PDB file of C-alpha atoms in Angstrom:
ATOM      1  CA  MET A 435     -45.013 -14.641 -21.202  1.00  0.00           C
ATOM      2  CA  THR A 436     -43.622 -14.925 -24.726  1.00  0.00           C
ATOM      3  CA  MET A 437     -40.358 -16.949 -24.987  1.00  0.00           C
ATOM      4  CA  LYS A 438     -37.660 -13.120 -25.811  1.00  0.00           C
ATOM      5  CA  ARG A 439     -39.674 -12.535 -21.891  1.00  0.00           C
ATOM      6  CA  PHE A 440     -38.690 -15.597 -20.320  1.00  0.00           C
ATOM      7  CA  SER A 441     -35.321 -16.565 -21.286  1.00  0.00           C
ATOM      8  CA  LEU A 442     -34.887 -12.745 -20.510  1.00  0.00           C
ATOM      9  CA  LEU A 443     -36.331 -13.310 -16.893  1.00  0.00           C
ATOM     10  CA  VAL A 444     -33.820 -16.611 -16.591  1.00  0.00           C
ATOM     11  CA  LEU A 445     -30.656 -14.784 -17.192  1.00  0.00           C
ATOM     12  CA  VAL A 446     -31.985 -12.292 -14.747  1.00  0.00           C
ATOM     13  CA  LEU A 447     -32.015 -14.643 -12.147  1.00  0.00           C
ATOM     14  CA  THR A 448     -28.747 -17.132 -13.218  1.00  0.00           C
ATOM     15  CA  CYS A 449     -26.828 -13.629 -12.505  1.00  0.00           C
ATOM     16  CA  ILE A 450     -28.942 -13.260  -9.032  1.00  0.00           C
ATOM     17  CA  ALA A 451     -28.120 -16.185  -7.722  1.00  0.00           C
ATOM     18  CA  GLY A 452     -24.508 -16.217  -8.514  1.00  0.00           C
ATOM     19  CA  LYS A 453     -23.650 -13.215  -6.891  1.00  0.00           C
ATOM     20  CA  THR A 454     -25.900 -14.099  -4.131  1.00  0.00           C
ATOM     21  CA  PHE A 455     -23.477 -16.912  -4.187  1.00  0.00           C
ATOM     22  CA  ALA A 456     -20.384 -15.356  -4.572  1.00  0.00           C
ATOM     23  CA  ALA A 457     -21.016 -13.052  -1.705  1.00  0.00           C
ATOM     24  CA  THR A 458     -21.826 -16.003   0.215  1.00  0.00           C
ATOM     25  CA  GLY A 459     -18.127 -17.304   0.176  1.00  0.00           C
ATOM     26  CA  ALA A 460     -17.114 -14.175   0.068  1.00  0.00           C
ATOM     27  CA  ASN A 461     -18.637 -14.330   3.906  1.00  0.00           C
ATOM     28  CA  GLN A 462     -17.609 -17.092   5.046  1.00  0.00           C
ATOM     29  CA  LEU A 463     -14.059 -16.060   5.342  1.00  0.00           C
ATOM     30  CA  GLN A 464     -13.171 -14.192   8.362  1.00  0.00           C
ATOM     31  CA  VAL A 465      -9.746 -12.800   8.873  1.00  0.00           C
ATOM     32  CA  LYS A 466      -8.366 -10.346  11.547  1.00  0.00           C
ATOM     33  CA  LEU A 467      -4.841  -8.373  11.492  1.00  0.00           C
ATOM     34  CA  LEU A 468      -2.657  -7.990  14.562  1.00  0.00           C
ATOM     35  CA  PRO A 469      -0.925  -5.761  14.472  1.00  0.00           C
ATOM     36  CA  ASN A 470      -3.093  -3.931  11.114  1.00  0.00           C
ATOM     37  CA  GLU A 471      -1.136  -0.655  11.103  1.00  0.00           C
ATOM     38  CA  ILE A 472       2.711  -0.477  11.626  1.00  0.00           C
ATOM     39  CA  LEU A 473       4.923   2.247  13.014  1.00  0.00           C
ATOM     40  CA  MET A 474       8.119   2.905  11.605  1.00  0.00           C
ATOM     41  CA  GLY A 475       9.699   4.815  14.161  1.00  0.00           C
ATOM     42  CA  ALA A 476      14.002   5.420  14.156  1.00  0.00           C
ATOM     43  CA  THR A 477      14.018   1.886  15.203  1.00  0.00           C
ATOM     44  CA  TYR A 478      12.083   0.392  13.704  1.00  0.00           C
ATOM     45  CA  ASN A 479      14.121  -2.926  11.553  1.00  0.00           C
ATOM     46  CA  GLY A 480      10.883  -4.781  10.262  1.00  0.00           C
ATOM     47  CA  GLN A 481       7.054  -6.572  12.041  1.00  0.00           C
ATOM     48  CA  SER A 482       5.689  -9.327  12.651  1.00  0.00           C
ATOM     49  CA  VAL A 483       1.672  -8.924  11.865  1.00  0.00           C
ATOM     50  CA  ALA A 484      -0.433 -12.524  13.138  1.00  0.00           C
ATOM     51  CA  VAL A 485      -2.818 -13.208  10.693  1.00  0.00           C
ATOM     52  CA  SER A 486      -5.629 -15.377  12.155  1.00  0.00           C
ATOM     53  CA  GLY A 487      -9.544 -16.262  10.911  1.00  0.00           C
ATOM     54  CA  THR A 488     -11.839 -19.563   9.631  1.00  0.00           C
ATOM     55  CA  ILE A 489     -12.781 -20.972   6.152  1.00  0.00           C
ATOM     56  CA  PRO A 490     -14.583 -23.652   4.861  1.00  0.00           C
ATOM     57  CA  ALA A 491     -13.441 -26.600   5.664  1.00  0.00           C
ATOM     58  CA  ASP A 492     -12.790 -28.741   2.499  1.00  0.00           C
ATOM     59  CA  THR A 493     -10.546 -25.225   1.574  1.00  0.00           C
ATOM     60  CA  ALA A 494      -7.196 -25.035   1.768  1.00  0.00           C
ATOM     61  CA  PRO A 495      -6.159 -20.765   2.946  1.00  0.00           C
ATOM     62  CA  ILE A 496      -3.254 -19.337   0.749  1.00  0.00           C
ATOM     63  CA  ILE A 497      -2.542 -15.926   2.028  1.00  0.00           C
ATOM     64  CA  ARG A 498      -1.085 -13.169  -0.346  1.00  0.00           C
ATOM     65  CA  VAL A 499       0.543  -9.983   0.669  1.00  0.00           C
ATOM     66  CA  THR A 500       1.221  -6.827  -2.165  1.00  0.00           C
ATOM     67  CA  GLY A 501       2.494  -2.879  -2.724  1.00  0.00           C
ATOM     68  CA  HIS A 502       1.322  -0.579  -4.861  1.00  0.00           C
ATOM     69  CA  LEU A 503       2.952  -1.352  -8.323  1.00  0.00           C
ATOM     70  CA  GLU A 504       5.903   0.274  -9.194  1.00  0.00           C
ATOM     71  CA  GLU A 505       8.772   1.051 -11.592  1.00  0.00           C
ATOM     72  CA  SER A 506      12.546  -0.693 -11.849  1.00  0.00           C
ATOM     73  CA  LYS A 507      15.056   1.578 -13.393  1.00  0.00           C
ATOM     74  CA  LEU A 508      18.184  -1.264 -13.432  1.00  0.00           C
ATOM     75  CA  LYS A 509      21.626  -1.748 -15.069  1.00  0.00           C
ATOM     76  CA  LYS A 510      22.121  -4.823 -16.570  1.00  0.00           C
ATOM     77  CA  LYS A 511      26.005  -6.687 -16.112  1.00  0.00           C
ATOM     78  CA  GLY A 512      28.138  -8.276 -17.315  1.00  0.00           C
ATOM     79  CA  ARG A 513      31.689  -9.672 -18.381  1.00  0.00           C
ATOM     80  CA  ALA A 514      33.760  -7.005 -21.241  1.00  0.00           C
ATOM     81  CA  LEU A 515      35.888  -8.376 -23.738  1.00  0.00           C
ATOM     82  CA  GLY A 516      35.866 -12.351 -20.768  1.00  0.00           C
ATOM     83  CA  VAL A 517      37.722  -9.528 -17.910  1.00  0.00           C
ATOM     84  CA  LEU A 518      35.901  -6.653 -16.801  1.00  0.00           C
ATOM     85  CA  TRP A 519      32.353  -6.349 -15.064  1.00  0.00           C
ATOM     86  CA  MET A 520      30.978  -3.081 -16.345  1.00  0.00           C
ATOM     87  CA  ASN A 521      27.086  -2.067 -17.731  1.00  0.00           C
ATOM     88  CA  GLN A 522      25.683  -3.610 -20.349  1.00  0.00           C
ATOM     89  CA  GLY A 523      22.548  -1.938 -21.058  1.00  0.00           C
ATOM     90  CA  ALA A 524      20.043  -0.389 -18.893  1.00  0.00           C
ATOM     91  CA  VAL A 525      16.729  -2.495 -17.870  1.00  0.00           C
ATOM     92  CA  ASP A 526      13.257  -1.470 -17.087  1.00  0.00           C
ATOM     93  CA  ILE A 527      10.955  -3.776 -15.240  1.00  0.00           C
ATOM     94  CA  SER A 528       7.569  -1.741 -14.111  1.00  0.00           C
ATOM     95  CA  ASN A 529       3.758  -3.648 -13.725  1.00  0.00           C
ATOM     96  CA  VAL A 530       4.874  -5.179 -10.265  1.00  0.00           C
ATOM     97  CA  PRO A 531       4.383  -4.726  -6.662  1.00  0.00           C
ATOM     98  CA  ASN A 532       7.052  -3.262  -4.700  1.00  0.00           C
ATOM     99  CA  VAL A 533       5.970  -6.135  -2.104  1.00  0.00           C
ATOM    100  CA  PHE A 534       5.115  -9.718  -2.777  1.00  0.00           C
ATOM    101  CA  GLN A 535       4.901 -12.131  -0.103  1.00  0.00           C
ATOM    102  CA  LEU A 536       2.876 -15.723  -0.665  1.00  0.00           C
ATOM    103  CA  TYR A 537       2.443 -17.953   2.240  1.00  0.00           C
ATOM    104  CA  LEU A 538       0.870 -21.398   2.209  1.00  0.00           C
ATOM    105  CA  PRO A 539      -0.216 -24.299   4.056  1.00  0.00           C
ATOM    106  CA  LYS A 540       1.062 -27.054   4.000  1.00  0.00           C
ATOM    107  CA  GLY A 541       0.738 -29.624   1.439  1.00  0.00           C
ATOM    108  CA  ILE A 542       0.530 -27.001  -0.634  1.00  0.00           C
ATOM    109  CA  GLN A 543       3.839 -26.279  -3.029  1.00  0.00           C
ATOM    110  CA  THR A 544       4.668 -23.344  -5.595  1.00  0.00           C
ATOM    111  CA  LEU A 545       4.620 -26.420  -8.181  1.00  0.00           C
ATOM    112  CA  PRO A 546       0.791 -25.950 -10.665  1.00  0.00           C
ATOM    113  CA  VAL A 547       0.063 -29.290  -9.829  1.00  0.00           C
ATOM    114  CA  ALA A 548       0.946 -29.356  -5.872  1.00  0.00           C
ATOM    115  CA  GLY A 549      -2.948 -27.663  -5.945  1.00  0.00           C
ATOM    116  CA  LEU A 550      -0.752 -23.705  -6.120  1.00  0.00           C
ATOM    117  CA  PRO A 551      -3.534 -22.050  -8.477  1.00  0.00           C
ATOM    118  CA  PRO A 552      -1.581 -20.135 -10.946  1.00  0.00           C
ATOM    119  CA  GLU A 553      -2.822 -16.613 -11.077  1.00  0.00           C
ATOM    120  CA  LEU A 554      -1.732 -16.653  -7.270  1.00  0.00           C
ATOM    121  CA  GLY A 555       2.389 -17.494  -8.266  1.00  0.00           C
ATOM    122  CA  LEU A 556       5.390 -15.933  -9.892  1.00  0.00           C
ATOM    123  CA  GLU A 557       4.025 -17.282 -12.833  1.00  0.00           C
ATOM    124  CA  ALA A 558       1.117 -14.261 -12.565  1.00  0.00           C
ATOM    125  CA  LEU A 559       3.884 -11.835 -12.146  1.00  0.00           C
ATOM    126  CA  ARG A 560       5.677 -11.976 -15.024  1.00  0.00           C
ATOM    127  CA  LYS A 561       3.004 -12.106 -17.435  1.00  0.00           C
ATOM    128  CA  GLN A 562       2.095  -8.481 -15.749  1.00  0.00           C
ATOM    129  CA  ALA A 563       5.126  -7.729 -15.867  1.00  0.00           C
ATOM    130  CA  ARG A 564       6.359  -4.930 -18.722  1.00  0.00           C
ATOM    131  CA  ILE A 565      10.354  -5.738 -19.229  1.00  0.00           C
ATOM    132  CA  GLU A 566      12.216  -3.571 -21.355  1.00  0.00           C
ATOM    133  CA  SER A 567      15.464  -4.176 -22.311  1.00  0.00           C
ATOM    134  CA  GLU A 568      17.605  -3.884 -26.162  1.00  0.00           C
ATOM    135  CA  GLU A 569      19.721  -7.564 -25.827  1.00  0.00           C
ATOM    136  CA  ALA A 570      18.010  -9.688 -22.661  1.00  0.00           C
ATOM    137  CA  ASP A 571      15.813 -12.725 -22.747  1.00  0.00           C
ATOM    138  CA  PRO A 572      12.993 -10.981 -20.904  1.00  0.00           C
ATOM    139  CA  ASN A 573      12.015 -14.421 -18.690  1.00  0.00           C
ATOM    140  CA  SER A 574      16.020 -14.300 -17.355  1.00  0.00           C
ATOM    141  CA  LEU A 575      15.955 -10.812 -16.166  1.00  0.00           C
ATOM    142  CA  PHE A 576      12.975 -11.438 -14.867  1.00  0.00           C
ATOM    143  CA  GLN A 577      14.556 -14.008 -12.650  1.00  0.00           C
ATOM    144  CA  ASP A 578      17.283 -11.598 -11.781  1.00  0.00           C
ATOM    145  CA  PHE A 579      14.198  -8.927 -10.398  1.00  0.00           C
ATOM    146  CA  VAL A 580      13.130 -11.362  -8.982  1.00  0.00           C
ATOM    147  CA  LYS A 581      16.344 -12.934  -6.866  1.00  0.00           C
ATOM    148  CA  LEU A 582      17.612  -8.683  -6.144  1.00  0.00           C
ATOM    149  CA  LYS A 583      13.731  -8.607  -4.373  1.00  0.00           C
ATOM    150  CA  GLU A 584      14.274 -11.893  -2.417  1.00  0.00           C
ATOM    151  CA  LYS A 585      17.934 -11.054  -1.225  1.00  0.00           C
ATOM    152  CA  ALA A 586      16.447  -7.836  -0.192  1.00  0.00           C
ATOM    153  CA  GLY A 587      13.376 -10.138   1.456  1.00  0.00           C
ATOM    154  CA  LEU A 588      10.465  -7.881  -0.269  1.00  0.00           C
ATOM    155  CA  TYR A 589      10.088 -10.571  -1.469  1.00  0.00           C
ATOM    156  CA  ALA A 590       9.110 -14.510  -0.791  1.00  0.00           C
ATOM    157  CA  THR A 591       7.232 -17.805  -1.100  1.00  0.00           C
ATOM    158  CA  ILE A 592       6.835 -19.389   2.256  1.00  0.00           C
ATOM    159  CA  SER A 593       6.172 -22.642   2.372  1.00  0.00           C
ATOM    160  CA  ASP A 594       4.382 -24.605   5.570  1.00  0.00           C
ATOM    161  CA  ALA A 595       3.222 -21.307   6.718  1.00  0.00           C
ATOM    162  CA  VAL A 596      -0.477 -21.375   7.458  1.00  0.00           C
ATOM    163  CA  GLY A 597      -1.194 -24.085   9.940  1.00  0.00           C
ATOM    164  CA  TYR A 598      -5.002 -24.555  10.328  1.00  0.00           C
ATOM    165  CA  THR A 599      -6.967 -27.156  12.112  1.00  0.00           C
ATOM    166  CA  LYS A 600     -10.443 -28.524  11.247  1.00  0.00           C
ATOM    167  CA  GLY A 601     -13.404 -26.715  13.764  1.00  0.00           C
ATOM    168  CA  SER A 602     -16.690 -27.297  14.206  1.00  0.00           C
ATOM    169  CA  LYS A 603     -19.398 -26.210  11.717  1.00  0.00           C
ATOM    170  CA  GLY A 604     -17.831 -27.397   8.752  1.00  0.00           C
ATOM    171  CA  MET A 605     -14.979 -24.197   8.790  1.00  0.00           C
ATOM    172  CA  THR A 606     -11.236 -24.433   9.184  1.00  0.00           C
ATOM    173  CA  SER A 607      -9.518 -21.922  11.772  1.00  0.00           C
ATOM    174  CA  PHE A 608      -6.337 -21.065  10.177  1.00  0.00           C
ATOM    175  CA  GLN A 609      -3.204 -18.960  11.826  1.00  0.00           C
ATOM    176  CA  CYS A 610      -0.189 -17.486  10.017  1.00  0.00           C
ATOM    177  CA  THR A 611       2.815 -14.925  11.044  1.00  0.00           C
ATOM    178  CA  LEU A 612       3.534 -12.764   7.999  1.00  0.00           C
ATOM    179  CA  SER A 613       7.830 -11.298   8.571  1.00  0.00           C
ATOM    180  CA  LEU A 614       7.459  -8.112   7.565  1.00  0.00           C
ATOM    181  CA  PRO A 615      11.163  -6.452   6.094  1.00  0.00           C
ATOM    182  CA  SER A 616      13.384  -3.919   7.436  1.00  0.00           C
ATOM    183  CA  ASN A 617      12.986  -1.613   4.000  1.00  0.00           C
ATOM    184  CA  LEU A 618       9.357  -1.581   3.713  1.00  0.00           C
ATOM    185  CA  ARG A 619       8.377   1.862   2.574  1.00  0.00           C
ATOM    186  CA  GLN A 620       5.444   4.270   3.884  1.00  0.00           C
ATOM    187  CA  GLY A 621       1.796   3.344   2.773  1.00  0.00           C
ATOM    188  CA  THR A 622      -0.860   0.591   2.070  1.00  0.00           C
ATOM    189  CA  TYR A 623      -0.268  -2.757   1.405  1.00  0.00           C
ATOM    190  CA  GLN A 624      -3.493  -5.278   0.684  1.00  0.00           C
ATOM    191  CA  VAL A 625      -3.040  -8.723   2.926  1.00  0.00           C
ATOM    192  CA  GLU A 626      -5.564 -11.360   0.823  1.00  0.00           C
ATOM    193  CA  LEU A 627      -7.212 -14.930   1.210  1.00  0.00           C
ATOM    194  CA  PHE A 628      -8.280 -17.686  -0.547  1.00  0.00           C
ATOM    195  CA  ALA A 629      -9.785 -20.815  -0.020  1.00  0.00           C
ATOM    196  CA  VAL A 630      -8.842 -23.145  -2.319  1.00  0.00           C
ATOM    197  CA  LYS A 631      -9.857 -26.383  -2.937  1.00  0.00           C
ATOM    198  CA  ASP A 632      -8.471 -28.877  -6.036  1.00  0.00           C
ATOM    199  CA  GLY A 633      -6.184 -25.755  -7.589  1.00  0.00           C
ATOM    200  CA  ARG A 634      -8.268 -23.438  -8.092  1.00  0.00           C
ATOM    201  CA  ILE A 635      -9.773 -20.437  -6.384  1.00  0.00           C
ATOM    202  CA  VAL A 636     -13.221 -20.580  -4.787  1.00  0.00           C
ATOM    203  CA  SER A 637     -13.397 -17.568  -2.392  1.00  0.00           C
ATOM    204  CA  GLN A 638     -11.256 -14.712  -1.156  1.00  0.00           C
ATOM    205  CA  VAL A 639     -10.825 -11.605   1.045  1.00  0.00           C
ATOM    206  CA  ALA A 640      -8.920  -8.903   1.548  1.00  0.00           C
ATOM    207  CA  ARG A 641      -7.442  -6.409   4.289  1.00  0.00           C
ATOM    208  CA  GLU A 642      -5.093  -3.247   4.188  1.00  0.00           C
ATOM    209  CA  LEU A 643      -2.293  -3.211   6.564  1.00  0.00           C
ATOM    210  CA  VAL A 644      -0.964   0.998   6.387  1.00  0.00           C
ATOM    211  CA  ALA A 645       2.622   1.301   6.750  1.00  0.00           C
ATOM    212  CA  ARG A 646       3.220   4.796   8.610  1.00  0.00           C
ATOM    213  CA  GLU A 647       5.712   6.550   8.968  1.00  0.00           C
ATOM    214  CA  VAL A 648       6.160   8.221  12.360  1.00  0.00           C
ATOM    215  CA  GLY A 649       8.524  10.541  15.204  1.00  0.00           C
ATOM    216  CA  MET A 650      12.671  11.277  12.716  1.00  0.00           C
ATOM    217  CA  PRO A 651      11.772   9.468  10.033  1.00  0.00           C
ATOM    218  CA  ALA A 652       8.277  10.793   8.952  1.00  0.00           C
ATOM    219  CA  PHE A 653      10.384  14.414  10.124  1.00  0.00           C
ATOM    220  CA  ILE A 654      12.973  13.860   7.823  1.00  0.00           C
ATOM    221  CA  SER A 655      10.370  12.761   5.101  1.00  0.00           C
ATOM    222  CA  SER A 656       8.560  15.637   5.801  1.00  0.00           C
ATOM    223  CA  MET A 657      10.477  17.772   5.136  1.00  0.00           C
ATOM    224  CA  ALA A 658      12.427  16.695   1.914  1.00  0.00           C
ATOM    225  CA  TYR A 659       9.132  16.855   0.572  1.00  0.00           C
ATOM    226  CA  GLN A 660       7.200  19.674   1.669  1.00  0.00           C
ATOM    227  CA  HIS A 661      10.453  21.517   2.481  1.00  0.00           C
ATOM    228  CA  GLY A 662      13.246  20.833  -0.274  1.00  0.00           C
ATOM    229  CA  THR A 663      15.070  23.810   0.233  1.00  0.00           C
ATOM    230  CA  LEU A 664      15.653  24.081   4.140  1.00  0.00           C
ATOM    231  CA  TYR A 665      16.280  20.296   3.899  1.00  0.00           C
ATOM    232  CA  GLY A 666      19.022  20.284   1.203  1.00  0.00           C
ATOM    233  CA  VAL A 667      20.289  22.920   3.574  1.00  0.00           C
ATOM    234  CA  LEU A 668      20.306  20.944   5.972  1.00  0.00           C
ATOM    235  CA  ALA A 669      21.737  18.116   4.500  1.00  0.00           C
ATOM    236  CA  VAL A 670      24.877  20.057   3.788  1.00  0.00           C
ATOM    237  CA  LEU A 671      25.098  21.161   7.060  1.00  0.00           C
ATOM    238  CA  VAL A 672      24.859  18.231   8.824  1.00  0.00           C
ATOM    239  CA  ALA A 673      27.211  16.582   5.860  1.00  0.00           C
ATOM    240  CA  ALA A 674      30.101  19.440   6.806  1.00  0.00           C
ATOM    241  CA  PHE A 675      29.543  19.515  10.917  1.00  0.00           C
ATOM    242  CA  ALA A 676      30.198  15.926  10.420  1.00  0.00           C
ATOM    243  CA  GLY A 677      33.207  15.426   8.111  1.00  0.00           C
ATOM    244  CA  LEU A 678      34.795  18.870  10.599  1.00  0.00           C
ATOM    245  CA  LEU A 679      33.630  16.230  13.445  1.00  0.00           C
ATOM    246  CA  THR A 680      36.004  13.195  11.851  1.00  0.00           C
ATOM    247  CA  GLY A 681      38.931  15.345  11.041  1.00  0.00           C
ATOM    248  CA  VAL A 682      39.583  16.734  14.627  1.00  0.00           C
ATOM    249  CA  ILE A 683      38.634  13.445  15.580  1.00  0.00           C
ATOM    250  CA  PHE A 684      41.422  11.503  14.364  1.00  0.00           C
ATOM    251  CA  LYS A 685      43.594  14.667  13.996  1.00  0.00           C
ATOM    252  CA  GLY A 686      43.183  14.250  18.207  1.00  0.00           C
ATOM    253  CA  GLY A 687      43.855  10.386  18.046  1.00  0.00           C
ATOM    254  CA  SER A 688      47.040  11.465  15.963  1.00  0.00           C
ATOM    255  CA  GLY A 689      48.224  13.457  18.540  1.00  0.00           C
ATOM    256  CA  ALA A 690      48.211  11.336  21.541  1.00  0.00           C
ATOM    257  CA  HIS A 691      51.174   8.685  19.302  1.00  0.00           C
TER     258      HIS A 691
END
């Protein structure tokens, strides 16, 4: 066997061994969602999802929930002449998920030096985000954007959220409760489990979480997207009826006095 063929054989065997090791690491992770589908009806006001599973005993579990990438068009407000608050330009922020929730175990905080891999936190999200603005500092705009998302419950970093206990055969059991907000949109979300050791991701696995509108919300969405003209006519009729009904009620109330 020539030296060239021997080198090629070693390279192929190394690649196969590396893939086998990665697959083994991923197979060691077990994760379950309950429920794995969220039905959003007229009374939907948020949903709790139980996440449980096992990871290697020498790692810590981190859970991340992300939605689809979207573009947000915002207006930057500021004081004009130091007196009046008014719009001072448009801000476009794109390539960011509509939902970003990070659930951390005990002992891991948001600082990278405390064990959180930098590619999992908001720092990584800032690097991938595309921000277009004529005046303001992009970093400052991103911080304001995150605050708006956090206020809406769509973005969150929760410490001490994943509980875990060491089990048998070198594995650790974990459990966590996801808190999904009331303004969640219909779609498919990724629930990712990361096994972390010394601030580094050892292995990871993902599960899909489906949010689906049912009942009246589903009917309204169907009307709006598939029968736009009819939806518009009905919306005008409902608004007119509500206006007439309000007028009758207030007129009747003033007549009674």
